[in-house]
Amino acid sequence: LMVGVWLAGPLHAVENQPVSREYQLKTAYLFHFAELAEWPSLNPVSICLQGSSPIKSYLPILEGQQIDGRAVHVELIERKGRENCQILFLSDDQALTKALIEEAKRHHILLVSDSENFARSGGMVQFTLRDNKLKLIVNLPAVKDAGLKLSSKLLRMAEILE
C-alpha cells in the first residue's frame, strides 16, 4: 500500500517548495505502476526522471522502498542511462521522439508523462487533470509493443487508447 511509502518519509516541502498534492499523487502512481506492471525479466526497480519537473522533489521518498523484495531506485537522467530504467517519467513534451519510443520497445521501458497528448503521440501512460482530479490515459498498443503488461487493476482506473 502506498500509505506505507508516504508514512516512511517526511511530507514537508523540499527545497522550500510548497507541498503539492498533485505531485505527491503522481509519485504514488509511479510506485503503483512499478507494482502493477509486468516486465519480461525481473530487473531492479528503477524509476527515472528525464528533464526538470516538480516531481523531482517528491521522487526521493521512493528510494529504497520494496516491491516484491526488490528495492526501488530513483535516478535523474539525461539521454544516457535510460536503458536501465523500468519507468521513465518525461517532463518535456519534446523528449518523446521516435528514437526514444524505439528504445523503450527494445529495453521494455514504461514511458510516463504529464505532457498534453503524450499518450496519443506514442507515450504509454499520461497523467492529466480533469475536474481537478488526476486521471490516467493509457496507450495500450504502445505498452504491449514494449513487451509490458499492466494489471487490470491499473487499467480500470484509466482511459484506454486502443
mmCIF file of C-alpha atoms in Angstrom:
data_model
loop_
_atom_site.group_PDB
_atom_site.id
_atom_site.type_symbol
_atom_site.label_atom_id
_atom_site.label_comp_id
_atom_site.label_asym_id
_atom_site.label_seq_id
_atom_site.Cartn_x
_atom_site.Cartn_y
_atom_site.Cartn_z
ATOM 1 C CA LEU A 1 0.000 0.000 0.000
ATOM 2 C CA MET A 2 1.148 3.491 -0.777
ATOM 3 C CA VAL A 3 0.285 4.600 2.743
ATOM 4 C CA GLY A 4 3.478 2.895 3.912
ATOM 5 C CA VAL A 5 5.533 4.861 1.434
ATOM 6 C CA TRP A 6 4.070 8.188 2.495
ATOM 7 C CA LEU A 7 4.487 7.426 6.183
ATOM 8 C CA ALA A 8 8.074 6.311 5.659
ATOM 9 C CA GLY A 9 9.269 9.803 4.809
ATOM 10 C CA PRO A 10 8.502 13.402 5.643
ATOM 11 C CA LEU A 11 5.704 15.183 3.850
ATOM 12 C CA HIS A 12 7.266 18.596 4.294
ATOM 13 C CA ALA A 13 8.246 20.873 1.471
ATOM 14 C CA VAL A 14 11.529 20.068 -0.231
ATOM 15 C CA GLU A 15 13.916 22.916 -1.052
ATOM 16 C CA ASN A 16 11.381 25.388 0.393
ATOM 17 C CA GLN A 17 8.790 24.400 -2.214
ATOM 18 C CA PRO A 18 5.208 24.062 -1.005
ATOM 19 C CA VAL A 19 3.903 20.520 -0.772
ATOM 20 C CA SER A 20 1.964 19.750 -3.946
ATOM 21 C CA ARG A 21 -0.808 17.188 -3.640
ATOM 22 C CA GLU A 22 -0.704 16.733 -7.429
ATOM 23 C CA TYR A 23 2.962 15.721 -7.481
ATOM 24 C CA GLN A 24 2.603 13.578 -4.363
ATOM 25 C CA LEU A 25 -0.123 11.661 -6.196
ATOM 26 C CA LYS A 26 1.951 11.362 -9.372
ATOM 27 C CA THR A 27 4.837 9.974 -7.303
ATOM 28 C CA ALA A 28 2.481 7.486 -5.639
ATOM 29 C CA TYR A 29 1.189 6.434 -9.048
ATOM 30 C CA LEU A 30 4.742 5.846 -10.323
ATOM 31 C CA PHE A 31 5.289 3.487 -7.391
ATOM 32 C CA HIS A 32 1.999 1.725 -8.152
ATOM 33 C CA PHE A 33 2.959 1.398 -11.823
ATOM 34 C CA ALA A 34 6.089 -0.447 -10.670
ATOM 35 C CA GLU A 35 3.889 -2.711 -8.538
ATOM 36 C CA LEU A 36 1.168 -3.273 -11.128
ATOM 37 C CA ALA A 37 3.176 -3.603 -14.337
ATOM 38 C CA GLU A 38 4.868 -6.761 -15.521
ATOM 39 C CA TRP A 39 8.229 -6.689 -17.297
ATOM 40 C CA PRO A 40 9.675 -9.582 -19.325
ATOM 41 C CA SER A 41 12.502 -10.002 -16.782
ATOM 42 C CA LEU A 42 12.943 -9.226 -13.097
ATOM 43 C CA ASN A 43 15.381 -6.326 -13.105
ATOM 44 C CA PRO A 44 15.940 -3.920 -10.247
ATOM 45 C CA VAL A 45 13.066 -1.455 -9.952
ATOM 46 C CA SER A 46 14.399 1.777 -11.407
ATOM 47 C CA ILE A 47 12.195 4.863 -11.709
ATOM 48 C CA CYS A 48 13.858 7.624 -13.715
ATOM 49 C CA LEU A 49 13.141 11.271 -14.396
ATOM 50 C CA GLN A 50 14.352 12.937 -17.562
ATOM 51 C CA GLY A 51 14.088 16.714 -17.586
ATOM 52 C CA SER A 52 13.030 19.221 -14.972
ATOM 53 C CA SER A 53 9.708 18.662 -13.234
ATOM 54 C CA PRO A 54 8.342 19.487 -9.780
ATOM 55 C CA ILE A 55 8.041 15.697 -9.296
ATOM 56 C CA LYS A 56 11.834 15.726 -8.816
ATOM 57 C CA SER A 57 11.281 16.937 -5.246
ATOM 58 C CA TYR A 58 8.983 14.028 -4.413
ATOM 59 C CA LEU A 59 10.702 11.055 -6.081
ATOM 60 C CA PRO A 60 13.409 10.594 -3.395
ATOM 61 C CA ILE A 61 10.758 9.273 -0.980
ATOM 62 C CA LEU A 62 10.547 6.150 -3.194
ATOM 63 C CA GLU A 63 14.285 5.378 -2.926
ATOM 64 C CA GLY A 64 14.770 2.084 -1.078
ATOM 65 C CA GLN A 65 11.074 1.170 -0.906
ATOM 66 C CA GLN A 66 10.441 -2.517 -1.588
ATOM 67 C CA ILE A 67 8.390 -4.159 -4.344
ATOM 68 C CA ASP A 68 8.352 -7.952 -4.213
ATOM 69 C CA GLY A 69 11.616 -7.963 -2.289
ATOM 70 C CA ARG A 70 13.354 -5.638 -4.762
ATOM 71 C CA ALA A 71 14.489 -2.163 -3.729
ATOM 72 C CA VAL A 72 13.268 0.812 -5.721
ATOM 73 C CA HIS A 73 15.995 3.048 -7.127
ATOM 74 C CA VAL A 74 15.295 6.603 -8.287
ATOM 75 C CA GLU A 75 17.509 8.204 -10.920
ATOM 76 C CA LEU A 76 17.656 11.630 -12.535
ATOM 77 C CA ILE A 77 18.982 11.139 -16.041
ATOM 78 C CA GLU A 78 19.575 12.928 -19.291
ATOM 79 C CA ARG A 79 19.782 10.931 -22.508
ATOM 80 C CA LYS A 80 22.293 8.311 -21.361
ATOM 81 C CA GLY A 81 21.351 5.523 -18.997
ATOM 82 C CA ARG A 82 17.704 5.283 -19.992
ATOM 83 C CA GLU A 83 18.094 1.589 -20.853
ATOM 84 C CA ASN A 84 18.463 0.882 -17.108
ATOM 85 C CA CYS A 85 15.072 2.427 -16.321
ATOM 86 C CA GLN A 86 11.913 0.390 -15.916
ATOM 87 C CA ILE A 87 9.801 3.535 -15.683
ATOM 88 C CA LEU A 88 10.849 6.787 -17.326
ATOM 89 C CA PHE A 89 8.978 9.987 -16.466
ATOM 90 C CA LEU A 90 9.473 12.611 -19.175
ATOM 91 C CA SER A 91 8.887 16.186 -18.098
ATOM 92 C CA ASP A 92 9.437 17.708 -21.540
ATOM 93 C CA ASP A 93 6.909 17.005 -24.279
ATOM 94 C CA GLN A 94 9.704 17.424 -26.857
ATOM 95 C CA ALA A 95 11.543 14.426 -25.350
ATOM 96 C CA LEU A 96 9.132 11.889 -26.848
ATOM 97 C CA THR A 97 10.882 11.116 -30.119
ATOM 98 C CA LYS A 98 10.612 8.125 -32.449
ATOM 99 C CA ALA A 99 14.110 7.119 -31.299
ATOM 100 C CA LEU A 100 13.008 7.129 -27.644
ATOM 101 C CA ILE A 101 9.869 5.124 -28.450
ATOM 102 C CA GLU A 102 12.036 2.529 -30.231
ATOM 103 C CA GLU A 103 14.471 2.473 -27.294
ATOM 104 C CA ALA A 104 11.547 1.939 -24.908
ATOM 105 C CA LYS A 105 10.372 -1.021 -27.008
ATOM 106 C CA ARG A 106 13.854 -2.606 -27.044
ATOM 107 C CA HIS A 107 14.538 -2.101 -23.326
ATOM 108 C CA HIS A 108 10.958 -2.554 -22.019
ATOM 109 C CA ILE A 109 10.692 0.939 -20.524
ATOM 110 C CA LEU A 110 7.300 2.243 -19.398
ATOM 111 C CA LEU A 111 7.129 5.843 -20.682
ATOM 112 C CA VAL A 112 5.116 8.202 -18.465
ATOM 113 C CA SER A 113 4.473 11.947 -18.650
ATOM 114 C CA ASP A 114 2.042 14.678 -17.754
ATOM 115 C CA SER A 115 2.532 16.438 -21.098
ATOM 116 C CA GLU A 116 -0.634 17.057 -23.082
ATOM 117 C CA ASN A 117 -1.306 14.497 -25.860
ATOM 118 C CA PHE A 118 1.600 12.321 -24.614
ATOM 119 C CA ALA A 119 -0.355 9.048 -24.905
ATOM 120 C CA ARG A 120 -1.773 9.955 -28.324
ATOM 121 C CA SER A 121 1.756 10.777 -29.532
ATOM 122 C CA GLY A 122 3.143 7.319 -28.733
ATOM 123 C CA GLY A 123 3.760 7.638 -24.986
ATOM 124 C CA MET A 124 2.396 4.902 -22.746
ATOM 125 C CA VAL A 125 0.856 6.481 -19.636
ATOM 126 C CA GLN A 126 -0.237 10.090 -19.370
ATOM 127 C CA PHE A 127 -1.303 11.970 -16.258
ATOM 128 C CA THR A 128 -3.990 14.541 -16.894
ATOM 129 C CA LEU A 129 -6.074 16.806 -14.662
ATOM 130 C CA ARG A 130 -9.828 16.694 -15.237
ATOM 131 C CA ASP A 131 -12.303 18.388 -12.941
ATOM 132 C CA ASN A 132 -9.421 18.977 -10.534
ATOM 133 C CA LYS A 133 -8.747 15.213 -10.337
ATOM 134 C CA LEU A 134 -5.712 13.319 -11.538
ATOM 135 C CA LYS A 135 -6.626 10.880 -14.311
ATOM 136 C CA LEU A 136 -4.646 8.360 -16.357
ATOM 137 C CA ILE A 137 -4.647 7.820 -20.107
ATOM 138 C CA VAL A 138 -3.027 4.561 -21.236
ATOM 139 C CA ASN A 139 -1.874 3.886 -24.788
ATOM 140 C CA LEU A 140 -2.324 0.100 -24.647
ATOM 141 C CA PRO A 141 -0.739 -0.713 -28.044
ATOM 142 C CA ALA A 142 2.418 1.222 -27.054
ATOM 143 C CA VAL A 143 2.570 -0.655 -23.726
ATOM 144 C CA LYS A 144 2.194 -4.007 -25.485
ATOM 145 C CA ASP A 145 4.771 -3.072 -28.164
ATOM 146 C CA ALA A 146 7.296 -2.609 -25.342
ATOM 147 C CA GLY A 147 6.588 -6.133 -24.065
ATOM 148 C CA LEU A 148 4.906 -4.824 -20.916
ATOM 149 C CA LYS A 149 1.685 -5.853 -19.235
ATOM 150 C CA LEU A 150 -0.401 -3.620 -16.992
ATOM 151 C CA SER A 151 -2.675 -5.192 -14.413
ATOM 152 C CA SER A 152 -6.416 -4.939 -14.845
ATOM 153 C CA LYS A 153 -6.478 -3.063 -11.521
ATOM 154 C CA LEU A 154 -4.428 -0.269 -13.107
ATOM 155 C CA LEU A 155 -6.306 -0.351 -16.407
ATOM 156 C CA ARG A 156 -9.682 0.011 -14.633
ATOM 157 C CA MET A 157 -8.538 3.418 -13.359
ATOM 158 C CA ALA A 158 -7.533 4.671 -16.805
ATOM 159 C CA GLU A 159 -8.958 5.887 -20.073
ATOM 160 C CA ILE A 160 -7.648 3.346 -22.603
ATOM 161 C CA LEU A 161 -6.440 4.256 -26.090
ATOM 162 C CA GLU A 162 -6.640 1.223 -28.387
#
